[in-house]
Amino acid sequence: DMEVMTDHFFPRDQLWATWLRDAEHINTGFIYSRPSPRLVRFLVEFLDANYYDVDAGGIRDGMDQRVFNKWVMAAMDTNPPEAISYY
């Protein structure tokens, strides 16, 4: 549903590696998508969960790219996965 750019030089080996910074897996400066009901739901859930500046009494992480990467990584870790990555 989405094609994205990464900040990794060697994405075949580095994409989703836990030893790299979360912010660098998906570069949110370039996202190409073919909207489907499932993708729209996924993005609306992300926006709803991360809309406000304050979360649980603390200031929310202001780097949306890092927040989005963590959101996608969490979705990939669910069973069954809510997101799947192909390179």
Coordinates of C-alpha atoms in Angstrom, one line a residue:
D1 CA 0.0 0.0 0.0
M2 CA 2.9 2.4 0.6
E3 CA 6.3 2.9 -1.0
V4 CA 8.8 4.8 1.1
M5 CA 12.4 6.0 1.1
T6 CA 14.9 5.0 3.7
D7 CA 18.0 6.8 5.1
H8 CA 20.1 3.6 5.1
F9 CA 22.9 3.2 2.6
F10 CA 22.5 -0.6 2.7
P11 CA 18.8 -1.2 3.3
R12 CA 18.9 -4.9 2.4
D13 CA 21.0 -5.4 5.5
Q14 CA 20.1 -2.4 7.6
L15 CA 16.3 -1.9 7.3
W16 CA 14.6 -2.6 10.6
A17 CA 17.9 -3.5 12.3
T18 CA 17.5 -2.8 16.0
W19 CA 21.0 -1.5 16.4
L20 CA 20.2 1.5 14.2
R21 CA 18.2 4.6 15.2
D22 CA 14.4 4.3 14.8
A23 CA 14.2 7.5 12.9
E24 CA 16.2 6.2 9.9
H25 CA 14.2 3.2 8.7
I26 CA 11.4 5.2 6.9
N27 CA 12.1 8.7 5.7
T28 CA 8.7 10.4 5.9
G29 CA 9.9 13.1 3.5
F30 CA 8.9 10.7 0.7
I31 CA 5.9 8.4 0.9
Y32 CA 4.0 7.2 -2.1
S33 CA 0.8 5.4 -1.3
R34 CA -2.1 3.7 -3.0
P35 CA -4.8 4.2 -0.5
S36 CA -6.8 1.2 0.5
P37 CA -9.3 1.1 3.4
R38 CA -6.7 -0.8 5.4
L39 CA -4.0 1.8 4.8
V40 CA -6.4 4.7 5.6
R41 CA -7.3 3.0 8.9
F42 CA -3.6 2.5 9.8
L43 CA -2.8 6.1 9.1
V44 CA -5.9 7.5 10.9
E45 CA -5.0 5.4 13.9
F46 CA -1.4 6.8 13.8
L47 CA -2.7 10.4 13.5
D48 CA -5.3 9.9 16.3
A49 CA -2.7 8.4 18.6
N50 CA -0.1 11.1 17.9
Y51 CA -2.1 14.3 17.3
Y52 CA -1.6 16.1 20.6
D53 CA 1.6 17.7 22.0
V54 CA 1.1 16.0 25.3
D55 CA 0.8 12.3 25.9
A56 CA 0.0 10.8 29.3
G57 CA 1.0 14.0 31.0
G58 CA 4.4 14.3 29.3
I59 CA 5.5 16.1 26.2
R60 CA 5.1 13.9 23.1
D61 CA 8.1 13.1 21.0
G62 CA 8.2 15.9 18.4
M63 CA 10.1 14.0 15.7
D64 CA 7.3 12.6 13.7
Q65 CA 9.6 10.5 11.6
R66 CA 10.9 8.6 14.6
V67 CA 7.3 8.3 16.0
F68 CA 6.0 6.9 12.7
N69 CA 8.9 4.4 12.5
K70 CA 8.2 3.2 16.0
W71 CA 4.5 2.9 15.0
V72 CA 5.3 0.8 11.9
M73 CA 7.8 -1.4 13.9
A74 CA 5.1 -2.0 16.6
A75 CA 2.6 -2.9 13.9
M76 CA 5.1 -5.4 12.3
D77 CA 5.6 -7.0 15.7
T78 CA 1.9 -7.9 16.3
N79 CA 0.6 -11.4 15.7
P80 CA -0.7 -11.4 13.0
P81 CA 1.4 -8.5 11.7
E82 CA -0.5 -5.3 11.0
A83 CA 2.3 -4.1 8.7
I84 CA 4.7 -6.1 6.5
S85 CA 7.9 -4.8 5.0
Y86 CA 9.3 -5.8 1.6
Y87 CA 12.6 -4.6 0.1

